[in-house]
Short mmCIF file of C-alpha atoms in Angstrom, two decimals:
data_model
loop_
_atom_site.label_atom_id
_atom_site.label_comp_id
_atom_site.label_asym_id
_atom_site.label_seq_id
_atom_site.Cartn_x
_atom_site.Cartn_y
_atom_site.Cartn_z
CA MET A 1069 4.42 -3.72 16.18
CA THR A 1070 5.93 -7.11 17.05
CA SER A 1071 9.10 -7.94 15.12
CA PHE A 1072 9.91 -11.53 14.19
CA PHE A 1073 13.30 -10.56 12.79
CA GLN A 1074 16.78 -10.18 14.19
CA PRO A 1075 17.41 -6.60 15.38
CA GLY A 1076 19.34 -4.61 12.82
CA LEU A 1077 18.45 -6.96 9.96
CA LEU A 1078 18.48 -4.06 7.48
CA SER A 1079 21.06 -1.86 9.23
CA GLY A 1080 23.33 0.05 6.89
CA ARG A 1081 20.82 0.03 4.06
CA SER A 1082 18.67 2.75 2.60
CA ALA A 1083 15.25 2.35 0.99
CA LEU A 1084 12.94 4.45 -1.14
CA ILE A 1085 9.25 3.57 -0.84
CA THR A 1086 6.78 5.17 -3.23
CA GLY A 1087 3.30 5.54 -1.77
CA GLY A 1088 5.06 5.26 1.58
CA GLY A 1089 2.97 7.74 3.51
CA THR A 1090 -0.17 5.67 3.92
CA GLY A 1091 -1.60 2.16 4.10
CA ILE A 1092 0.47 -0.90 3.34
CA CYS A 1093 3.51 1.09 2.27
CA ARG A 1094 3.46 3.11 5.48
CA GLY A 1095 3.56 -0.22 7.33
CA ILE A 1096 6.48 -1.37 5.19
CA ALA A 1097 8.33 1.91 5.83
CA LEU A 1098 7.96 1.54 9.60
CA ALA A 1099 8.95 -2.14 9.51
CA PHE A 1100 12.08 -1.31 7.52
CA ALA A 1101 12.97 1.47 9.96
CA ALA A 1102 12.43 -0.88 12.92
CA ALA A 1103 14.90 -3.25 11.24
CA GLY A 1104 17.51 -0.49 11.08
CA CYS A 1105 16.97 0.71 7.51
CA ASN A 1106 17.13 4.38 6.54
CA VAL A 1107 13.92 5.20 4.70
CA ALA A 1108 12.78 7.82 2.20
CA ILE A 1109 9.10 7.92 1.34
CA SER A 1110 7.42 9.52 -1.63
CA SER A 1111 3.89 10.41 -2.67
CA ARG A 1112 2.25 12.76 -5.14
CA LYS A 1113 1.00 14.90 -2.25
CA ALA A 1114 3.41 16.09 0.45
CA GLU A 1115 0.70 16.11 3.11
CA HIS A 1116 0.47 12.33 2.88
CA LEU A 1117 4.08 12.02 4.04
CA GLN A 1118 4.69 14.21 7.08
CA SER A 1119 3.24 12.04 9.85
CA THR A 1120 4.94 8.90 8.58
CA VAL A 1121 8.37 10.50 8.11
CA GLU A 1122 8.23 11.70 11.72
CA ASP A 1123 7.38 8.17 12.90
CA ILE A 1124 10.30 6.78 10.86
CA ALA A 1125 12.73 9.26 12.41
CA ALA A 1126 11.46 8.37 15.89
CA LEU A 1127 12.79 4.83 15.33
CA GLY A 1128 16.34 6.20 15.22
CA VAL A 1129 17.13 6.01 11.50
CA ARG A 1130 17.58 8.62 8.78
CA SER A 1131 14.40 9.61 7.01
CA ALA A 1132 13.23 11.80 4.16
CA ALA A 1133 9.92 12.76 2.58
CA ILE A 1134 9.94 13.82 -1.06
CA ALA A 1135 6.83 14.63 -3.07
CA GLY A 1136 6.67 13.49 -6.69
CA ASP A 1137 4.36 11.95 -9.28
CA VAL A 1138 5.51 8.53 -10.49
CA ARG A 1139 3.82 9.23 -13.84
CA LYS A 1140 6.27 12.06 -14.57
CA PRO A 1141 9.87 10.96 -15.30
CA ASP A 1142 11.36 14.35 -14.40
CA GLU A 1143 9.71 14.29 -10.98
CA VAL A 1144 10.77 10.66 -10.51
CA ALA A 1145 14.38 11.60 -11.21
CA ALA A 1146 14.17 14.33 -8.57
CA VAL A 1147 12.66 11.92 -6.02
CA VAL A 1148 15.42 9.35 -6.56
CA ALA A 1149 18.17 11.98 -6.48
CA GLY A 1150 16.70 13.52 -3.34
CA SER A 1151 16.51 10.13 -1.62
CA VAL A 1152 20.13 9.34 -2.40
CA SER A 1153 21.21 12.79 -1.24
CA ALA A 1154 19.30 12.49 2.04
CA LEU A 1155 20.21 8.89 2.87
CA GLY A 1156 23.62 8.50 1.23
CA SER A 1157 22.75 5.48 -0.94
CA LEU A 1158 19.87 3.51 -2.40
CA ASP A 1159 19.83 -0.22 -1.65
CA ILE A 1160 16.11 -1.06 -1.69
CA LEU A 1161 13.29 0.25 -3.84
CA VAL A 1162 9.67 -0.50 -3.03
CA ASN A 1163 7.28 0.46 -5.82
CA GLY A 1164 4.03 0.97 -3.93
CA ALA A 1165 2.34 3.96 -5.57
CA ALA A 1166 -1.03 2.84 -6.92
CA GLY A 1167 -4.52 3.96 -7.80
CA ASN A 1168 -7.80 2.06 -8.00
CA PHE A 1169 -11.59 2.30 -7.98
CA ILE A 1170 -14.48 0.00 -8.84
CA ALA A 1171 -15.87 0.26 -12.36
CA LEU A 1172 -17.41 -2.25 -14.72
CA ALA A 1173 -15.59 -2.25 -18.05
CA GLU A 1174 -18.57 -0.91 -20.01
CA ASN A 1175 -18.68 2.10 -17.69
CA LEU A 1176 -14.93 2.65 -17.54
CA SER A 1177 -13.61 5.61 -19.53
CA PRO A 1178 -10.39 5.33 -21.54
CA ASN A 1179 -8.93 8.00 -19.28
CA GLY A 1180 -9.85 6.06 -16.14
CA PHE A 1181 -8.30 2.88 -17.52
CA GLY A 1182 -5.18 4.75 -18.63
CA THR A 1183 -4.73 6.56 -15.33
CA VAL A 1184 -4.45 3.31 -13.38
CA ILE A 1185 -2.03 1.90 -15.97
CA ASP A 1186 0.03 5.09 -15.78
CA ILE A 1187 0.33 5.03 -11.99
CA ASP A 1188 0.66 1.32 -11.28
CA LEU A 1189 2.55 -0.02 -14.30
CA LYS A 1190 4.31 2.92 -15.93
CA GLY A 1191 5.08 4.38 -12.51
CA THR A 1192 6.75 1.14 -11.43
CA PHE A 1193 8.89 1.19 -14.57
CA ASN A 1194 9.75 4.89 -14.24
CA VAL A 1195 10.99 4.62 -10.66
CA SER A 1196 12.80 1.33 -11.27
CA ARG A 1197 14.63 2.70 -14.29
CA ALA A 1198 15.67 5.88 -12.49
CA SER A 1199 16.89 3.86 -9.49
CA PHE A 1200 18.88 1.31 -11.50
CA PRO A 1201 22.30 3.06 -11.43
CA HIS A 1202 22.12 3.49 -7.66
CA LEU A 1203 20.92 -0.07 -6.99
CA LYS A 1204 23.65 -1.43 -9.25
CA ALA A 1205 26.36 0.41 -7.33
CA ARG A 1206 26.15 -1.86 -4.27
CA GLY A 1207 23.78 -4.62 -5.36
CA GLY A 1208 20.20 -3.89 -4.42
CA VAL A 1209 16.62 -5.07 -4.26
CA VAL A 1210 13.44 -3.97 -6.01
CA LEU A 1211 10.09 -4.96 -4.51
CA ASN A 1212 7.02 -4.29 -6.65
CA ILE A 1213 3.70 -4.20 -4.82
CA SER A 1214 1.24 -6.20 -6.88
CA ALA A 1215 -2.21 -7.62 -6.03
CA THR A 1216 -4.32 -10.75 -6.42
CA LEU A 1217 -7.02 -9.18 -8.62
CA GLN A 1218 -5.34 -10.37 -11.82
CA LEU A 1219 -4.88 -13.98 -10.71
CA LEU A 1220 -8.55 -14.72 -11.39
CA GLY A 1221 -11.25 -12.66 -13.07
CA THR A 1222 -12.22 -9.94 -10.60
CA VAL A 1223 -15.40 -8.10 -11.56
CA GLY A 1224 -15.12 -4.31 -11.69
CA GLN A 1225 -11.32 -4.40 -11.75
CA SER A 1226 -10.30 -4.74 -15.39
CA HIS A 1227 -8.09 -1.64 -15.18
CA ALA A 1228 -6.29 -2.59 -11.96
CA SER A 1229 -6.02 -6.24 -13.01
CA ALA A 1230 -4.38 -5.28 -16.30
CA ALA A 1231 -2.00 -2.92 -14.52
CA LYS A 1232 -0.95 -5.46 -11.89
CA ALA A 1233 -0.57 -8.25 -14.46
CA GLY A 1234 1.82 -5.91 -16.22
CA VAL A 1235 3.68 -5.27 -12.96
CA ASP A 1236 4.08 -9.03 -12.45
CA ALA A 1237 5.48 -9.42 -15.98
CA LEU A 1238 7.80 -6.45 -15.45
CA THR A 1239 9.04 -8.04 -12.23
CA ARG A 1240 10.09 -11.19 -14.09
CA SER A 1241 11.71 -9.29 -16.96
CA LEU A 1242 13.71 -6.99 -14.69
CA ALA A 1243 14.80 -9.93 -12.55
CA ALA A 1244 16.24 -11.58 -15.66
CA GLU A 1245 17.86 -8.40 -16.96
CA TRP A 1246 19.20 -6.96 -13.73
CA GLY A 1247 20.33 -10.11 -11.93
CA PRO A 1248 23.80 -9.93 -13.53
CA SER A 1249 24.09 -6.41 -12.08
CA GLY A 1250 23.53 -7.78 -8.59
CA ILE A 1251 19.93 -6.59 -8.32
CA ARG A 1252 17.12 -8.87 -7.18
CA VAL A 1253 13.58 -8.00 -8.30
CA ASN A 1254 10.55 -9.54 -6.65
CA GLY A 1255 6.87 -8.79 -6.20
CA LEU A 1256 4.54 -8.87 -3.22
CA ALA A 1257 0.85 -9.50 -3.86
CA PRO A 1258 -1.43 -8.73 -0.92
CA GLY A 1259 -5.08 -9.66 -0.96
CA PRO A 1260 -7.54 -7.47 0.97
CA VAL A 1261 -5.70 -5.94 3.93
CA ASP A 1262 -7.65 -4.81 6.96
CA GLY A 1263 -7.22 -1.20 8.00
CA THR A 1264 -6.32 0.13 4.55
CA GLU A 1265 -8.11 2.78 2.54
CA GLY A 1266 -8.60 0.29 -0.28
CA VAL A 1267 -10.61 -2.04 1.94
CA ARG A 1268 -12.60 0.86 3.36
CA ARG A 1269 -13.53 2.08 -0.11
CA LEU A 1270 -13.76 -1.15 -2.11
CA VAL A 1271 -14.91 -3.90 0.25
CA THR A 1272 -18.56 -3.88 1.33
CA ASP A 1273 -19.78 -5.36 4.62
CA SER A 1274 -21.17 -8.37 2.75
CA ALA A 1275 -17.88 -8.81 0.91
CA ARG A 1276 -16.01 -8.69 4.21
CA GLU A 1277 -18.19 -11.53 5.51
CA ALA A 1278 -17.65 -13.48 2.30
CA ILE A 1279 -13.88 -13.07 2.61
CA ALA A 1280 -13.96 -14.50 6.12
CA ARG A 1281 -15.96 -17.51 4.87
CA GLN A 1282 -13.90 -18.13 1.74
CA CYS A 1283 -10.37 -17.49 2.98
CA PRO A 1284 -8.69 -20.73 4.10
CA LEU A 1285 -7.12 -18.86 7.03
CA GLY A 1286 -10.45 -17.22 7.88
CA ARG A 1287 -9.67 -13.51 7.74
CA MET A 1288 -7.94 -10.65 5.96
CA ALA A 1289 -4.26 -9.91 6.39
CA SER A 1290 -3.06 -7.14 8.66
CA ILE A 1291 -0.73 -4.39 7.48
CA ASP A 1292 1.99 -5.78 9.76
CA GLU A 1293 1.76 -9.20 8.10
CA ILE A 1294 2.30 -7.66 4.67
CA ALA A 1295 5.19 -5.60 6.03
CA ASP A 1296 6.82 -8.72 7.49
CA ALA A 1297 6.76 -10.35 4.04
CA ALA A 1298 8.35 -7.21 2.57
CA VAL A 1299 11.16 -7.26 5.14
CA PHE A 1300 11.85 -10.91 4.28
CA LEU A 1301 11.97 -10.28 0.53
CA CYS A 1302 14.26 -7.26 0.92
CA SER A 1303 16.67 -8.90 3.38
CA ASP A 1304 19.49 -11.37 2.90
CA ALA A 1305 17.15 -14.08 4.15
CA SER A 1306 15.85 -14.16 0.54
CA ARG A 1307 19.25 -13.58 -1.08
CA PHE A 1308 18.72 -16.29 -3.76
CA ILE A 1309 15.11 -15.41 -4.58
CA THR A 1310 14.40 -13.26 -7.62
CA GLY A 1311 11.63 -12.98 -10.21
CA VAL A 1312 8.98 -14.21 -7.76
CA THR A 1313 5.70 -12.53 -6.85
CA LEU A 1314 4.75 -13.73 -3.38
CA VAL A 1315 1.01 -13.87 -2.67
CA VAL A 1316 0.15 -12.96 0.92
CA ASP A 1317 -3.59 -13.36 1.31
CA GLY A 1318 -4.18 -16.41 3.51
CA GLY A 1319 -5.02 -18.47 0.43
CA LEU A 1320 -8.05 -16.36 -0.52
CA TRP A 1321 -7.13 -16.16 -4.19
CA LEU A 1322 -7.39 -19.94 -4.41
CA ARG A 1323 -11.04 -19.79 -3.48
CA SER A 1324 -12.59 -16.68 -5.01
CA GLY A 1325 -12.41 -14.32 -7.95
CA HIS A 1326 -15.16 -12.12 -6.49
CA ALA A 1327 -13.58 -10.89 -3.27
CA LEU A 1328 -14.91 -7.38 -3.78
CA GLY A 1329 -18.49 -8.60 -3.68
CA MET A 1330 -19.51 -7.54 -7.20
CA GLU A 1331 -21.51 -10.15 -9.07
#
């Protein structure tokens, strides 16, 4: 991993990252640790966390892995309390827990739709609300991981699009409410990111070729590029930015609402 940031940019801070054991949020966790941040990661399944928490600790910062379901407020409270106990404070929250699958709306069950809303949108609210007293104590940052699906009509993604549109709206509302408490709230909206489980499951070979043709920068993002944007938004380099959802997709969303290849 090549760092473009000053060493120790996040030294003295502690972060909780939900969904931090795998994919984009694993990359964010490692980038934060490389910048000197203590990091706790959470996931519904403990086995998703062990390898990443060891890699975080190897970077010389404090680390913790705490299993919990973001859909369940009592488990969320335990995750937040455990993070604060392990790290000593909570300065940064990254809401990255998410679920998704491809389904046309006429084939999508109410339970399937609700499950994605519960994880992505309600989960973001649950963890943010539980973290608020700790973030307020020293002035903190919330970063909500969004997407680009909702920016145009993406076929087969009505559930995820609705959830992420809600996350974007929640980001703006919390920024307005929590700014006077010294808390900045922003969003980060990746497009398709190479090397993630989502791309492996959701993006066909033909869709991958279409993305390369349609994206103004000619390719998908890497996990490291998304993590770099997260470091920026959670550092003092963005100290007067709040209520913004930053799209990091090489301009792909400007060109296509069918990036998953479903017509």
